[in-house]
Structure formats: C-alpha cells, structure tokens
PDB file of C-alpha atoms in Angstrom:
ATOM      1  CA  MET A   1      10.221  27.821 -62.364  1.00  0.00           C
ATOM      2  CA  ARG A   2      14.099  27.366 -61.542  1.00  0.00           C
ATOM      3  CA  LYS A   3      13.886  28.835 -58.021  1.00  0.00           C
ATOM      4  CA  GLN A   4      11.382  26.652 -56.600  1.00  0.00           C
ATOM      5  CA  SER A   5      12.974  23.271 -57.108  1.00  0.00           C
ATOM      6  CA  GLY A   6      14.161  23.251 -53.457  1.00  0.00           C
ATOM      7  CA  VAL A   7      10.922  23.765 -51.876  1.00  0.00           C
ATOM      8  CA  ILE A   8       9.323  20.410 -51.752  1.00  0.00           C
ATOM      9  CA  PHE A   9      11.793  17.839 -49.974  1.00  0.00           C
ATOM     10  CA  PRO A  10      12.423  21.045 -46.747  1.00  0.00           C
ATOM     11  CA  MET A  11       8.089  21.347 -46.348  1.00  0.00           C
ATOM     12  CA  THR A  12       7.811  17.370 -46.635  1.00  0.00           C
ATOM     13  CA  VAL A  13      10.524  17.035 -43.656  1.00  0.00           C
ATOM     14  CA  VAL A  14       9.279  20.140 -41.582  1.00  0.00           C
ATOM     15  CA  VAL A  15       5.261  18.910 -42.038  1.00  0.00           C
ATOM     16  CA  SER A  16       6.545  14.734 -41.263  1.00  0.00           C
ATOM     17  CA  PHE A  17       8.491  16.588 -38.309  1.00  0.00           C
ATOM     18  CA  PHE A  18       5.217  17.770 -37.233  1.00  0.00           C
ATOM     19  CA  PHE A  19       3.304  14.649 -37.801  1.00  0.00           C
ATOM     20  CA  LEU A  20       6.185  12.688 -35.459  1.00  0.00           C
ATOM     21  CA  LEU A  21       5.647  15.600 -32.709  1.00  0.00           C
ATOM     22  CA  MET A  22       1.582  14.691 -32.751  1.00  0.00           C
ATOM     23  CA  LEU A  23       1.760  10.903 -32.867  1.00  0.00           C
ATOM     24  CA  ALA A  24       4.583  11.680 -29.711  1.00  0.00           C
ATOM     25  CA  HIS A  25       2.329  13.262 -27.913  1.00  0.00           C
ATOM     26  CA  VAL A  26      -0.544  11.349 -28.272  1.00  0.00           C
ATOM     27  CA  LEU A  27       1.493   8.228 -27.425  1.00  0.00           C
ATOM     28  CA  ALA A  28       2.262   9.993 -24.459  1.00  0.00           C
ATOM     29  CA  LEU A  29      -1.076  10.989 -23.339  1.00  0.00           C
ATOM     30  CA  TYR A  30      -2.011   6.955 -24.094  1.00  0.00           C
ATOM     31  CA  GLU A  31       0.819   5.887 -21.662  1.00  0.00           C
ATOM     32  CA  VAL A  32      -0.859   8.566 -18.843  1.00  0.00           C
ATOM     33  CA  GLU A  33      -4.312   7.308 -19.695  1.00  0.00           C
ATOM     34  CA  MET A  34      -3.256   3.908 -19.084  1.00  0.00           C
ATOM     35  CA  GLU A  35      -1.349   4.691 -15.477  1.00  0.00           C
ATOM     36  CA  THR A  36      -4.279   6.884 -14.589  1.00  0.00           C
ATOM     37  CA  LEU A  37      -6.945   3.817 -15.192  1.00  0.00           C
ATOM     38  CA  LYS A  38      -4.619   1.623 -13.328  1.00  0.00           C
ATOM     39  CA  TYR A  39      -4.492   3.419 -10.569  1.00  0.00           C
ATOM     40  CA  GLU A  40      -8.119   3.857 -10.558  1.00  0.00           C
ATOM     41  CA  GLN A  41      -8.986  -0.160 -10.568  1.00  0.00           C
ATOM     42  CA  GLN A  42      -6.747  -0.235  -7.586  1.00  0.00           C
ATOM     43  CA  SER A  43      -8.452   2.133  -5.853  1.00  0.00           C
ATOM     44  CA  SER A  44     -11.358   0.313  -6.144  1.00  0.00           C
ATOM     45  CA  GLU A  45      -9.927  -2.880  -5.569  1.00  0.00           C
ATOM     46  CA  VAL A  46      -8.791  -1.184  -1.926  1.00  0.00           C
ATOM     47  CA  GLU A  47     -12.373   0.253  -1.661  1.00  0.00           C
ATOM     48  CA  SER A  48     -13.770  -3.244  -1.879  1.00  0.00           C
ATOM     49  CA  VAL A  49     -11.149  -4.798   1.053  1.00  0.00           C
ATOM     50  CA  MET A  50     -11.579  -2.248   3.186  1.00  0.00           C
ATOM     51  CA  GLN A  51     -15.754  -2.787   2.502  1.00  0.00           C
ATOM     52  CA  MET A  52     -15.402  -6.438   3.142  1.00  0.00           C
ATOM     53  CA  ALA A  53     -13.078  -6.211   6.151  1.00  0.00           C
ATOM     54  CA  VAL A  54     -15.033  -4.207   8.091  1.00  0.00           C
ATOM     55  CA  PHE A  55     -18.237  -6.485   7.063  1.00  0.00           C
ATOM     56  CA  ASP A  56     -16.354  -9.309   8.594  1.00  0.00           C
ATOM     57  CA  ILE A  57     -15.455  -7.347  11.309  1.00  0.00           C
ATOM     58  CA  LYS A  58     -19.140  -6.678  11.910  1.00  0.00           C
ATOM     59  CA  LYS A  59     -19.817 -10.582  11.922  1.00  0.00           C
ATOM     60  CA  GLN A  60     -16.505 -11.280  14.041  1.00  0.00           C
ATOM     61  CA  LEU A  61     -17.996  -9.246  16.782  1.00  0.00           C
ATOM     62  CA  ALA A  62     -21.165  -9.852  16.591  1.00  0.00           C
ATOM     63  CA  SER A  63     -20.127 -14.155  16.968  1.00  0.00           C
ATOM     64  CA  PHE A  64     -17.745 -13.763  19.572  1.00  0.00           C
ATOM     65  CA  SER A  65     -18.797 -14.457  23.317  1.00  0.00           C
ATOM     66  CA  ASP A  66     -16.213 -12.446  24.922  1.00  0.00           C
ATOM     67  CA  LEU A  67     -15.891  -9.150  23.778  1.00  0.00           C
ATOM     68  CA  GLN A  68     -13.230  -8.143  26.535  1.00  0.00           C
ATOM     69  CA  SER A  69      -9.884  -9.046  25.250  1.00  0.00           C
ATOM     70  CA  GLY A  70     -10.018  -7.519  21.994  1.00  0.00           C
ATOM     71  CA  ASN A  71      -8.939  -9.520  18.508  1.00  0.00           C
ATOM     72  CA  GLU A  72      -6.231  -8.856  15.806  1.00  0.00           C
ATOM     73  CA  GLY A  73      -5.644 -10.221  12.371  1.00  0.00           C
ATOM     74  CA  THR A  74      -6.018 -10.611   8.945  1.00  0.00           C
ATOM     75  CA  PHE A  75      -8.469 -11.144   6.376  1.00  0.00           C
ATOM     76  CA  LEU A  76      -6.964 -12.623   2.735  1.00  0.00           C
ATOM     77  CA  TYR A  77      -9.399 -11.441   0.202  1.00  0.00           C
ATOM     78  CA  PRO A  78      -8.403 -12.522  -3.320  1.00  0.00           C
ATOM     79  CA  ILE A  79      -8.428  -8.403  -4.072  1.00  0.00           C
ATOM     80  CA  GLY A  80      -6.006  -7.902  -1.670  1.00  0.00           C
ATOM     81  CA  LYS A  81      -5.625  -8.454   2.409  1.00  0.00           C
ATOM     82  CA  ALA A  82      -6.495  -6.473   5.619  1.00  0.00           C
ATOM     83  CA  ASP A  83      -5.119  -6.123   8.449  1.00  0.00           C
ATOM     84  CA  TYR A  84      -6.927  -5.115  11.960  1.00  0.00           C
ATOM     85  CA  GLN A  85      -7.122  -4.693  15.273  1.00  0.00           C
ATOM     86  CA  TRP A  86     -10.736  -3.945  17.367  1.00  0.00           C
ATOM     87  CA  LYS A  87     -10.826  -3.752  21.712  1.00  0.00           C
ATOM     88  CA  ARG A  88     -13.298  -2.772  23.693  1.00  0.00           C
ATOM     89  CA  ILE A  89     -13.530   0.851  24.918  1.00  0.00           C
ATOM     90  CA  ASP A  90     -16.476   1.008  27.134  1.00  0.00           C
ATOM     91  CA  GLU A  91     -19.766  -1.708  27.884  1.00  0.00           C
ATOM     92  CA  THR A  92     -21.651  -0.293  23.932  1.00  0.00           C
ATOM     93  CA  THR A  93     -18.468   0.729  22.095  1.00  0.00           C
ATOM     94  CA  ILE A  94     -15.483  -1.382  20.213  1.00  0.00           C
ATOM     95  CA  HIS A  95     -12.740   0.591  18.786  1.00  0.00           C
ATOM     96  CA  ALA A  96     -11.404  -1.017  15.616  1.00  0.00           C
ATOM     97  CA  THR A  97      -8.795  -0.181  12.541  1.00  0.00           C
ATOM     98  CA  VAL A  98      -8.806  -1.367   9.439  1.00  0.00           C
ATOM     99  CA  SER A  99      -5.726  -1.233   7.326  1.00  0.00           C
ATOM    100  CA  ALA A 100      -6.431  -2.681   3.292  1.00  0.00           C
ATOM    101  CA  TYR A 101      -3.704  -3.631   0.854  1.00  0.00           C
ATOM    102  CA  SER A 102      -4.750  -3.937  -2.503  1.00  0.00           C
ATOM    103  CA  SER A 103      -2.939  -6.432  -4.590  1.00  0.00           C
ATOM    104  CA  GLY A 104      -1.148  -3.096  -6.170  1.00  0.00           C
ATOM    105  CA  GLY A 105       0.272  -1.428  -2.980  1.00  0.00           C
ATOM    106  CA  ILE A 106      -2.398   0.680  -2.345  1.00  0.00           C
ATOM    107  CA  ARG A 107      -2.691   1.223   1.130  1.00  0.00           C
ATOM    108  CA  TYR A 108      -6.220   2.269   3.098  1.00  0.00           C
ATOM    109  CA  SER A 109      -6.109   2.907   6.587  1.00  0.00           C
ATOM    110  CA  ALA A 110      -9.468   3.868   8.662  1.00  0.00           C
ATOM    111  CA  THR A 111     -10.584   3.409  12.244  1.00  0.00           C
ATOM    112  CA  PHE A 112     -14.273   3.430  13.449  1.00  0.00           C
ATOM    113  CA  LEU A 113     -16.319   3.162  16.730  1.00  0.00           C
ATOM    114  CA  VAL A 114     -19.263   0.174  16.700  1.00  0.00           C
ATOM    115  CA  LEU A 115     -21.705   0.483  18.604  1.00  0.00           C
ATOM    116  CA  LEU A 116     -22.973  -2.476  20.387  1.00  0.00           C
ATOM    117  CA  PRO A 117     -25.413  -4.728  19.630  1.00  0.00           C
ATOM    118  CA  SER A 118     -26.760  -3.327  17.063  1.00  0.00           C
ATOM    119  CA  LEU A 119     -23.139  -3.424  15.455  1.00  0.00           C
ATOM    120  CA  ASP A 120     -23.454   0.457  14.095  1.00  0.00           C
ATOM    121  CA  ILE A 121     -20.477   2.237  13.145  1.00  0.00           C
ATOM    122  CA  ILE A 122     -21.227   5.318  14.605  1.00  0.00           C
ATOM    123  CA  GLU A 123     -18.124   7.178  13.884  1.00  0.00           C
ATOM    124  CA  TRP A 124     -16.061   6.916  10.843  1.00  0.00           C
ATOM    125  CA  THR A 125     -12.169   8.218  10.429  1.00  0.00           C
ATOM    126  CA  GLU A 126      -9.729   7.626   7.365  1.00  0.00           C
ATOM    127  CA  ASN A 127      -5.549   7.744   8.800  1.00  0.00           C
ATOM    128  CA  ASP A 128      -3.205   9.649   6.760  1.00  0.00           C
ATOM    129  CA  GLU A 129       0.130   7.719   8.405  1.00  0.00           C
ATOM    130  CA  PRO A 130       1.136   3.908   7.270  1.00  0.00           C
TER     131      PRO A 130
END
C-alpha cells in the first residue's frame, strides 16, 4: 500500500489534461462550423441578389422603348446590391453583365445573353475576375 500512495494525483492530472484537450478540440470544431454556416448564409444571400437583379434587368428590358443605347446602374436590395450594365449587340440579342454583392461582402459576377422579344436567357457565363 505504501508504494501506491503517489499514483492517484498524477493520473488525475493526465486524465484532466486529456479532457481539456478534447474540450479545446470541440470548441475549435464549433468555431469552424459557425464560420461555415455564416459563409453559406452569405452565399445564399448573394445568389438571391443575383436572381433579383436578373429579374429586374429583364423587367427593365421589357419596359424600355429604346434599347439601342444600353444602360447601367445599381439595384439596391435589403440583403445586398447589384451593379449591372447591358447593351444591345444585334437586333435580337442583349448582352448583360451583373455583379452581385451580399451584405457580408461576397461577390458573384455573371454575364448573360438575353433573346428579344421573349426575354429568354440563351447563354450564362460566370465571371471569376473582380
């Protein structure tokens, strides 16, 4: 019995150290999960901004009487903004570029062609450059 008197405290320290390591690991995983969730939410927001901007551009094309000059501007939405420009490239085709920004700063840019008078999108290209 006398030789075992100093064993309990070191074992308790080692087990406690492992529990603290596990807790730190779980907290690090939680932090990564929260950052991923935030990024996914902002990605969803920027996708929604892009959809709203494309809808508004098509609505603008339908209401314009003079499509020869082209147009550019910014649409402001509660969850972000979209910068756009469009110009006519021939009698039946409009070339449009949209850069959508979420409120968190994520950017999504695309270029597309719109067929007149049906306003169907016939080509969609995502832009990688800022």
